[in-house]
Short mmCIF file of C-alpha atoms and ligand atoms in Angstrom, two decimals:
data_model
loop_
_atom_site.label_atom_id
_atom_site.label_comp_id
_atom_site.label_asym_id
_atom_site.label_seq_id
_atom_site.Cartn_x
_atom_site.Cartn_y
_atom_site.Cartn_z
CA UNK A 20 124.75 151.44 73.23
CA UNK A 21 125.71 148.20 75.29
CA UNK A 22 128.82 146.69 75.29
CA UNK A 23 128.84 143.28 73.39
CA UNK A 24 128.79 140.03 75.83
CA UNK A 25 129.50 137.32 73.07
CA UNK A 26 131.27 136.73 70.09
CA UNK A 27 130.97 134.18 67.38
CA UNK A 28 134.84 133.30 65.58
CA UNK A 29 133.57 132.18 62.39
CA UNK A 30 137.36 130.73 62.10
CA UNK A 31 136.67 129.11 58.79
CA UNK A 32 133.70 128.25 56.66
CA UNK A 33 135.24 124.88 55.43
CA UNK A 34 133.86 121.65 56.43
CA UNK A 35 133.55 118.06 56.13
CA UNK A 36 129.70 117.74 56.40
CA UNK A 37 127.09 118.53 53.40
CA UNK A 38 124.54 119.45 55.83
CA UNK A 39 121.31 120.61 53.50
CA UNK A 40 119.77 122.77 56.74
CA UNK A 41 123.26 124.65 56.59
CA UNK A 42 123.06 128.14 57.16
CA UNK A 43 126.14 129.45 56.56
CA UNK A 44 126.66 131.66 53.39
CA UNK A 45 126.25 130.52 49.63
CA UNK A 46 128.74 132.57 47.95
CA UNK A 47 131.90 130.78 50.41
CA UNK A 48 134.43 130.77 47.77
CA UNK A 49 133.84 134.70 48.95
CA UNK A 50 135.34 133.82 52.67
CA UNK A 51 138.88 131.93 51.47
CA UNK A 52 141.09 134.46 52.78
CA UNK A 53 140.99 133.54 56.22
CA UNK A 54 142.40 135.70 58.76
CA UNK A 55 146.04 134.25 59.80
CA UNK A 56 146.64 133.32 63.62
CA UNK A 57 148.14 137.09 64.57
CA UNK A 58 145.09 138.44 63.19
CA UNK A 59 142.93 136.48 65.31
CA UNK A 60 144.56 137.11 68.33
CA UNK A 61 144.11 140.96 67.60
CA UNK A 62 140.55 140.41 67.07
CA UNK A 63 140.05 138.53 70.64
CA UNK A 64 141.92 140.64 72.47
CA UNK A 65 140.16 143.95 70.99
CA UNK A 66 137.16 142.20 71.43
CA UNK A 67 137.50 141.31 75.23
CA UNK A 68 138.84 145.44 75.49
CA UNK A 69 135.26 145.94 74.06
CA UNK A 70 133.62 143.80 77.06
CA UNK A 71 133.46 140.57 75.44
CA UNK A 72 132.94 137.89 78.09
CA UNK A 73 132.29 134.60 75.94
CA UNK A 74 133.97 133.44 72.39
CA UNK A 75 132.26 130.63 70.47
CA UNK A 76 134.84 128.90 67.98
CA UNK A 77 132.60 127.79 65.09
CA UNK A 78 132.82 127.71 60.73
CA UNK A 79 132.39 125.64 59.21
CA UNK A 80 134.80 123.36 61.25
CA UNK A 81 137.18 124.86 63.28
CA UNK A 82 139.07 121.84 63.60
CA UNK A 83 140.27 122.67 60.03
CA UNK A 84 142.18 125.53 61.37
CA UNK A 85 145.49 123.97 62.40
CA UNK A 86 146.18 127.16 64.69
CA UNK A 87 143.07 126.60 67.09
CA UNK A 88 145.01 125.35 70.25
CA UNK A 89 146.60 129.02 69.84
CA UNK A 90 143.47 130.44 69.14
CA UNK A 91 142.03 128.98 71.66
CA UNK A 92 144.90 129.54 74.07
CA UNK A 93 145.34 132.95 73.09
CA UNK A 94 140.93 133.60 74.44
CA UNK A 95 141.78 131.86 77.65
CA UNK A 96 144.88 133.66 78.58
CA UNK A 97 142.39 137.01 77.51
CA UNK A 98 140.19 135.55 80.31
CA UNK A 99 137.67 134.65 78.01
CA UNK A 100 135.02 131.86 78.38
CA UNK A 101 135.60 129.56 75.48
CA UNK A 102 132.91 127.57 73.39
CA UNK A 103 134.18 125.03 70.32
CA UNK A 104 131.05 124.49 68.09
CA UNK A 105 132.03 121.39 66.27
CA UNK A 106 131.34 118.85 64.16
CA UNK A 107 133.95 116.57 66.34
CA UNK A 108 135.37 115.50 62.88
CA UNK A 109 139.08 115.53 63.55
CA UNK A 110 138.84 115.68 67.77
CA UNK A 111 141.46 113.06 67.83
CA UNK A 112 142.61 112.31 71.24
CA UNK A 113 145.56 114.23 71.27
CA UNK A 114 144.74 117.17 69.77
CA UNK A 115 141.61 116.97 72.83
CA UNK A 116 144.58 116.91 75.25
CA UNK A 117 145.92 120.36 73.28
CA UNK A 118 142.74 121.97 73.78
CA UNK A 119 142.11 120.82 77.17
CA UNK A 120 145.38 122.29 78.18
CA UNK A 121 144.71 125.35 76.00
CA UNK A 122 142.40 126.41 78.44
CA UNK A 123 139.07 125.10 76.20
CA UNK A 124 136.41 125.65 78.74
CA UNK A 125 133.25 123.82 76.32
CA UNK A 126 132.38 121.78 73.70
CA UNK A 127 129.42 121.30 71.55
CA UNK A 128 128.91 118.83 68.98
CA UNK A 129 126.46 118.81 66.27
CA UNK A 130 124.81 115.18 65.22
CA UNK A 131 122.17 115.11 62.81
CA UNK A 132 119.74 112.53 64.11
CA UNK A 133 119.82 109.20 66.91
CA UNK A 134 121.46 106.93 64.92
CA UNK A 135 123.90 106.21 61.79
CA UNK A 136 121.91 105.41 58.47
CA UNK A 137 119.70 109.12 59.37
CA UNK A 138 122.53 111.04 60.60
CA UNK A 139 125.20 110.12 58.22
CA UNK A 140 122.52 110.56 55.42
CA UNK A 141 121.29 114.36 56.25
CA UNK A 142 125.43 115.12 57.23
CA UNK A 143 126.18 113.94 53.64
CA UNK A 144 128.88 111.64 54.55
CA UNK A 145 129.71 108.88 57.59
CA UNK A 146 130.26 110.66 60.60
CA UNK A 147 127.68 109.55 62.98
CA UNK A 148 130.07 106.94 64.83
CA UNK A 149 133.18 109.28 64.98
CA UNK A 150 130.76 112.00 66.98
CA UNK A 151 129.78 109.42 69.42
CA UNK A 152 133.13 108.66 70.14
CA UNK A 153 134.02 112.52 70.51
CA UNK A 154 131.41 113.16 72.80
CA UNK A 155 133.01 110.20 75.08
CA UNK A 156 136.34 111.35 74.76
CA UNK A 157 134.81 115.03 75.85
CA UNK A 158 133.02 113.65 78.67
CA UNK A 159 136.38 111.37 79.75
CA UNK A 160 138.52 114.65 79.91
CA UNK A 161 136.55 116.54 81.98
CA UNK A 162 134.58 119.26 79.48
CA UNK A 163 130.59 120.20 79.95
CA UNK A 164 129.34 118.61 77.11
CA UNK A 165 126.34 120.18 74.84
CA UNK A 166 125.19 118.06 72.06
CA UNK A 167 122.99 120.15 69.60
CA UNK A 168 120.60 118.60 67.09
CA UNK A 169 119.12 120.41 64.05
CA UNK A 170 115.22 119.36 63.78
CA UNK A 171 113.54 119.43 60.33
CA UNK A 172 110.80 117.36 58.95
CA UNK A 173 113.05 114.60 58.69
CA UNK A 174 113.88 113.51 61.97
CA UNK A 175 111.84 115.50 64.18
CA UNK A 176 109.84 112.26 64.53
CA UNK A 177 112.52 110.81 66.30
CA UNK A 178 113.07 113.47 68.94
CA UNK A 179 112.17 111.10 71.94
CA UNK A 180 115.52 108.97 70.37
CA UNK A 181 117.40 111.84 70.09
CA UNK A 182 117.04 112.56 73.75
CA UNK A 183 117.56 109.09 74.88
CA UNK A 184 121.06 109.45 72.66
CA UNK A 185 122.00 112.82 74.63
CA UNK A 186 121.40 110.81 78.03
CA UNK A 187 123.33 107.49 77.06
CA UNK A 188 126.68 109.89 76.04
CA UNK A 189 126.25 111.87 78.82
CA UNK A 190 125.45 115.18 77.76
CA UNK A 191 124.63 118.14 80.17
CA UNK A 192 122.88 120.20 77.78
CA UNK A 193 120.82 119.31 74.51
CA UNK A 194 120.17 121.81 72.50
CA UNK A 195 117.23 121.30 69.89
CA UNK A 196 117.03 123.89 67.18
CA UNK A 197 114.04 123.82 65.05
CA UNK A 198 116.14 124.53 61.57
CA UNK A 199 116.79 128.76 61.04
CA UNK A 200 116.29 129.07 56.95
CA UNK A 201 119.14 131.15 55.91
CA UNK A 202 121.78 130.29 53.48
CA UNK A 203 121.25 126.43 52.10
CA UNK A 204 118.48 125.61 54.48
CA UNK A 205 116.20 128.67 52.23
CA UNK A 206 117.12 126.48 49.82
CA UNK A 207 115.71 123.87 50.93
CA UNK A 208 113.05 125.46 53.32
CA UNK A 209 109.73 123.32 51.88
CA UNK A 210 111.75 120.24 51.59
CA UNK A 211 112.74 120.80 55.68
CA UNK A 212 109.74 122.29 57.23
CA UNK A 213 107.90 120.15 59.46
CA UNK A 214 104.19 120.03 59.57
CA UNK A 215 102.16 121.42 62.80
CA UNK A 216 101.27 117.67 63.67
CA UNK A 217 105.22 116.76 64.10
CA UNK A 218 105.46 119.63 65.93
CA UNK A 219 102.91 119.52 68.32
CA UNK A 220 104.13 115.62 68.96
CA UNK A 221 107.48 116.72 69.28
CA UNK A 222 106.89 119.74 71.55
CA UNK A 223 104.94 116.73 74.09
CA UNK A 224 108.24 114.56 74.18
CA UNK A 225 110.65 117.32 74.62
CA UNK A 226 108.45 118.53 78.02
CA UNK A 227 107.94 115.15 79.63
CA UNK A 228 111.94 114.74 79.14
CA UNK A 229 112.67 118.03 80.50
CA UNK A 230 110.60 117.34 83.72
CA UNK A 231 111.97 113.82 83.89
CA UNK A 232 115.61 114.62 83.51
CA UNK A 233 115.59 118.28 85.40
CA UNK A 234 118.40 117.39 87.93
CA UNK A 235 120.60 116.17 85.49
CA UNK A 236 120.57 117.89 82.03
CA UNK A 237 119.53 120.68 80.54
CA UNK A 238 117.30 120.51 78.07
CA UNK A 239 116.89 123.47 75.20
CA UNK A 240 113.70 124.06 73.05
CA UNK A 241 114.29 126.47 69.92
CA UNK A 242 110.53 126.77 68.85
CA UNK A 243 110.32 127.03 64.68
CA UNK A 244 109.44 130.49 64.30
CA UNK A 245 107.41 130.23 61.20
CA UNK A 246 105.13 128.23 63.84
CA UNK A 247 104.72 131.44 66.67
CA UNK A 248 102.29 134.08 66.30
CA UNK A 249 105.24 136.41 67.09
CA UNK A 250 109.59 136.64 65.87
CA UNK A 251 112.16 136.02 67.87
CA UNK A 252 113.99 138.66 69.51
CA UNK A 253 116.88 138.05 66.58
CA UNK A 254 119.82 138.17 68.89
CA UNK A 255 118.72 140.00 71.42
CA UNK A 256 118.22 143.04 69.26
CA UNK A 257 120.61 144.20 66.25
CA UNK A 258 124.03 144.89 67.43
CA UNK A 259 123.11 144.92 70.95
CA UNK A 260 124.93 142.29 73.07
CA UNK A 261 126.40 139.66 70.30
CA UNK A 262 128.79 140.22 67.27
CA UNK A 263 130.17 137.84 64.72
CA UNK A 264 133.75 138.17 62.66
CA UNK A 265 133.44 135.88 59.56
CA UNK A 266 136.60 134.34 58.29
CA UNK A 267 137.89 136.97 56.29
CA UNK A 268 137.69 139.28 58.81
CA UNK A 269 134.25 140.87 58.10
CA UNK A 270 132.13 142.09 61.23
CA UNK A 271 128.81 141.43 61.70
CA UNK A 272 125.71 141.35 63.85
CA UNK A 273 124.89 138.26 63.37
CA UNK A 274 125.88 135.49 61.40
CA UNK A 275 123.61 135.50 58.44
CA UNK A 276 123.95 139.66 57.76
CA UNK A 277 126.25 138.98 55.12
CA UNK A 278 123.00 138.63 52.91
CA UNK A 279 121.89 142.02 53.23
CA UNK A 280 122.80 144.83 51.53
CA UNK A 281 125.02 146.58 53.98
CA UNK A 282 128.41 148.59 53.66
CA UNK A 283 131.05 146.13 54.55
CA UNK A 284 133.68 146.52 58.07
CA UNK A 285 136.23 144.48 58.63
CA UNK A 286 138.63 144.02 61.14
CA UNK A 287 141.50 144.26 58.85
CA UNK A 288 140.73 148.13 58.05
CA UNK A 289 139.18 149.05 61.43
CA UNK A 290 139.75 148.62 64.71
CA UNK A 291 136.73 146.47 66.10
CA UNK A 292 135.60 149.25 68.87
CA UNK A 293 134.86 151.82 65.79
CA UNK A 294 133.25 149.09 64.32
CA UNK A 295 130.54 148.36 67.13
CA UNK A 296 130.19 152.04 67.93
CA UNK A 297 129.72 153.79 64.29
CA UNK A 298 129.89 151.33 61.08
CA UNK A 299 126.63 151.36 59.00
CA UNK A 300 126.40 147.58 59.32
CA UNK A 301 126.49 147.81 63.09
CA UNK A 302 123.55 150.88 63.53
CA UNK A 303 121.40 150.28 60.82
CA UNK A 304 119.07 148.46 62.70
CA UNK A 305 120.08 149.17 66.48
CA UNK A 306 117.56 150.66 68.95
CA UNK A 307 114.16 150.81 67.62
CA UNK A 308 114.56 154.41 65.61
CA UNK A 309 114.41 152.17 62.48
CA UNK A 310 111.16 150.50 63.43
CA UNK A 311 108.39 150.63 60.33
CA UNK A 312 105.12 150.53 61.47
CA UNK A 313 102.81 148.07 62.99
CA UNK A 314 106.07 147.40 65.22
CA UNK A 315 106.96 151.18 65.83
CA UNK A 316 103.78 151.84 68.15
CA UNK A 317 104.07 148.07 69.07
CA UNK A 318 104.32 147.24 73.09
CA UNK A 319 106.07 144.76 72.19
CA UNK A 320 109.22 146.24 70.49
CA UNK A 321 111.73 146.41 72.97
CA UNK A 322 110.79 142.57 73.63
CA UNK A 323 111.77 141.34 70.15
CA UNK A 324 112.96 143.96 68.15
CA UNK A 325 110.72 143.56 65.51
CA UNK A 326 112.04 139.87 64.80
CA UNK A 327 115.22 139.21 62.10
CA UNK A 328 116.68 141.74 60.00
CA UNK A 329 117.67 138.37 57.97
CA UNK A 330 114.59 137.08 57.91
CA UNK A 331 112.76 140.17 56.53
CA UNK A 332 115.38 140.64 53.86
CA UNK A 333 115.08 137.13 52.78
CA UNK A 334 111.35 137.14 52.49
CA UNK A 335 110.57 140.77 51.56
CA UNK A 336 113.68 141.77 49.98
CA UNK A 337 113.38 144.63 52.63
CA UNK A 338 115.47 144.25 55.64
CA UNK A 339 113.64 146.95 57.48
CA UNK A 340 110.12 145.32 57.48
CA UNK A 341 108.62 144.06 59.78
CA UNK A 342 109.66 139.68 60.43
CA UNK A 343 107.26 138.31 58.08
CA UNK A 344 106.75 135.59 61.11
CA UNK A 345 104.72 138.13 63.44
CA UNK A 346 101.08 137.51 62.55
CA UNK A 347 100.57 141.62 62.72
CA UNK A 348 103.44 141.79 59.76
CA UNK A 349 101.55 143.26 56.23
CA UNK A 350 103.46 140.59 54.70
CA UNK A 351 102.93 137.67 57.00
CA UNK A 352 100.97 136.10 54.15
CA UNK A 353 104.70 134.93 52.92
CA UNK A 354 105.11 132.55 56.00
CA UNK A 355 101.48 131.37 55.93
CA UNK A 356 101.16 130.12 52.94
CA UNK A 357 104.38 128.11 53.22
CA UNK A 358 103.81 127.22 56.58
CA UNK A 359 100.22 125.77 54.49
CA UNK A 360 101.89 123.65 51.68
CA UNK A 361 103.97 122.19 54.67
CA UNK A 362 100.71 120.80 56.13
CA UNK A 363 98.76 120.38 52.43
CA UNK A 364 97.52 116.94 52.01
CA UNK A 365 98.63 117.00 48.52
CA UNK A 366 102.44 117.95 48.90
CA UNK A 367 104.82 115.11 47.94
CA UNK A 368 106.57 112.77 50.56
CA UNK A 369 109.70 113.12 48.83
CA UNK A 370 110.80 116.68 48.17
CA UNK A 371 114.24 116.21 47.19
CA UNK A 372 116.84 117.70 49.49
CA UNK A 373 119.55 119.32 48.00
CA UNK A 374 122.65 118.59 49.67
CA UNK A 375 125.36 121.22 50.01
CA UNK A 376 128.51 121.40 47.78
CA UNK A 377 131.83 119.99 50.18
CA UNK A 378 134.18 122.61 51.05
CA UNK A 379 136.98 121.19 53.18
CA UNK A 380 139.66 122.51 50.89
CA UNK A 381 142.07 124.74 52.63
CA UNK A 382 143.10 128.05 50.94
CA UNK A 383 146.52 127.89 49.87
CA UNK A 384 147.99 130.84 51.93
CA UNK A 385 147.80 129.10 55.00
CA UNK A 386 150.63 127.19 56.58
CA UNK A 387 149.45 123.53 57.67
CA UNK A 388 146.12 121.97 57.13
FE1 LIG B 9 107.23 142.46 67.35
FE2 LIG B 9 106.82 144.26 65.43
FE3 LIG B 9 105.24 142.12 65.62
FE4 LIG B 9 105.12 144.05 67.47
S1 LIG B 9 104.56 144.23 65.28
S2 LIG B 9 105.11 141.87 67.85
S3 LIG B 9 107.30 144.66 67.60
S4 LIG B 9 107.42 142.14 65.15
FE1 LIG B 10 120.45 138.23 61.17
FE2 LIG B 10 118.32 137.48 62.62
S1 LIG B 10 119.79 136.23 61.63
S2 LIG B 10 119.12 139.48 62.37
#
């Protein structure tokens, strides 16, 4: 068993957007008792005991938390490597200047698409000019700046745009992630998928602008898996190297394993090394002992783990199948034939999106808002 490298603060699940490619869980009214400020401190520092190296601060909107210049002060002073995943709503200038001298080493910031009518319509409400304006205000004090773009059949089209945005703010990294369907994006899965010709056009743009810009930004690719003729290695293998705490404390290999039917841990009954050595959630599917067949005499197991736990429960209602996304997968018929009405000439232009239900409410135990 490896020690884990990264973890992912899930600090709240409320947020301002109504993204419908959200993946974050359905049931959230589940997640309101949020772990207080002390109890996050615990967590970090028995996480960096554990071997913890990086911390990504993400919901939700962690700028909801009122606490997360302590937070975030309380990682550095741990000697952790600190990552806010953000929205950018509520990165007013002087709460910037907290963070900065917090010891906030990075910032990413979601936008939905290149410009305001698009982006403001797939967040759900106006945001598009207030992220621009963060992403200058990160640039002007001094953070590496990631902007990351969800792609989905309606704005992939306008990935050449998208890149031109990420060079006019400044960005050193762009990171474009082909939409994961968990939590609201399943939802919405045929409504989001993009068809192989937006792909393919896409996939041309994204390589001449990675060749063109190579000195000075960094340009990320995450391929749509139901596209590949094999999964991704889900994390880098089930509770090998990453770990997630949700807001209520649960712990978790990843940030979508709240769907599966797993014994629950939580950091406010265990301590978080017991956890990653011996709770069921954490060695259910670690190593490749678990492995059904075709993957379990597979060469290729120990490259990607036979794909996403998540993926196979969503699809198969079995978590320990085989990813329906690897073409040798008995069930692979599940992704095919959706990845086929994606591309049918006779599916409608206009399959409604359904946008997800607000939750910026804060729970009423907490001090501050
Ligand atoms: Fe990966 Fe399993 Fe497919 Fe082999 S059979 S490529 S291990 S998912
Ligand atoms: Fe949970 Fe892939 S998202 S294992």
């Amino acid at each position: 068993m490896d020690s884990p490298f990264g973890l992912l603060a899930e600090l709240t699940y409320r947020c301002p957007l109504a993204c419908s490619y959200c993946s974050n869980p359905l049931n959230m009214g589940d997640y309101q008792d949020e772990l207080a400020t002390d109890e996050w401190l615990r967590v970090l520092a028995e996480a960096s005991d554990l071997g913890v190296l990086q911390c990504h601060l993400s919901g939700g909107e962690p700028l909801l938390r009122r606490d997360l210049v302590e937070i975030v002060a309380g990682a550095h002073g741990l000697g952790l490597y600190t990552n806010l995943v953000t929205s950018a709503l509520g990165l007013s200038r002087p709460r910037a200047e907290r963070l900065r001298a917090a010891g906030l080493d990075h910032v990413q910031i979601s936008i939905q698409a290149h410009e305001a009518a698009l982006s403001d319509r797939i967040a759900g409400i106006p945001s598009f000019q207030r992220k621009i304006e963060a992403m200058g205000l990160v640039k002007e004090l001094g953070w590496p700046l990631t902007m990351n773009v969800v792609l989905h059949r309606h704005n992939i089209d306008r990935v050449a745009d998208v890149l031109e945005l990420a060079e006019k703010v400044g960005a050193d990294r762009v990171e474009l992630a082909n939409t994961q369907y968990y939590g609201w994006a399943w939802r919405n899965r045929d409504a989001l998928l993009p068809t192989r010709a937006q792909l393919k056009a896409a996939e041309v743009v994204v390589r001449a602008t990675r060749e063109r810009l190579r000195e000075r930004m960094d340009v990320v690719y995450v391929i749509p898996d139901y596209y590949s003729r094999y999964p991704k290695p889900c994390m880098g293998g089930w509770a090998s190297r990453q770990l997630t705490v949700t807001p209520n404390g649960d712990v978790l290999p990843c940030p979508a394993a709240q769907s599966l039917p797993l014994p629950r841990a939580s950091v406010r009954e265990d301590p978080l090394e017991r956890i990653w050595a011996e709770s069921p959630v954490m060695t259910a599917f670690r190593g490749t002992d678990w492995m059904p067949e075709p993957c379990r005499s597979c060469p290729r197991r120990e490259l990607d783990y036979g794909g996403c736990r998540c993926q196979a429960f969503l699809l198969t209602g079995d978590a320990a199948r085989t990813d329906p996304v690897c073409h040798l997968s008995p069930d692979h018929d599940l992704v095919a034939r959706a990845v086929e009405a994606a591309n049918a000439d006779s599916r409608p232009d206009d399959l409604p999106l359904i946008p997800r239900p607000h939750r910026a409410r804060r729970p009423t135990h907490l001090p501050g808002g």
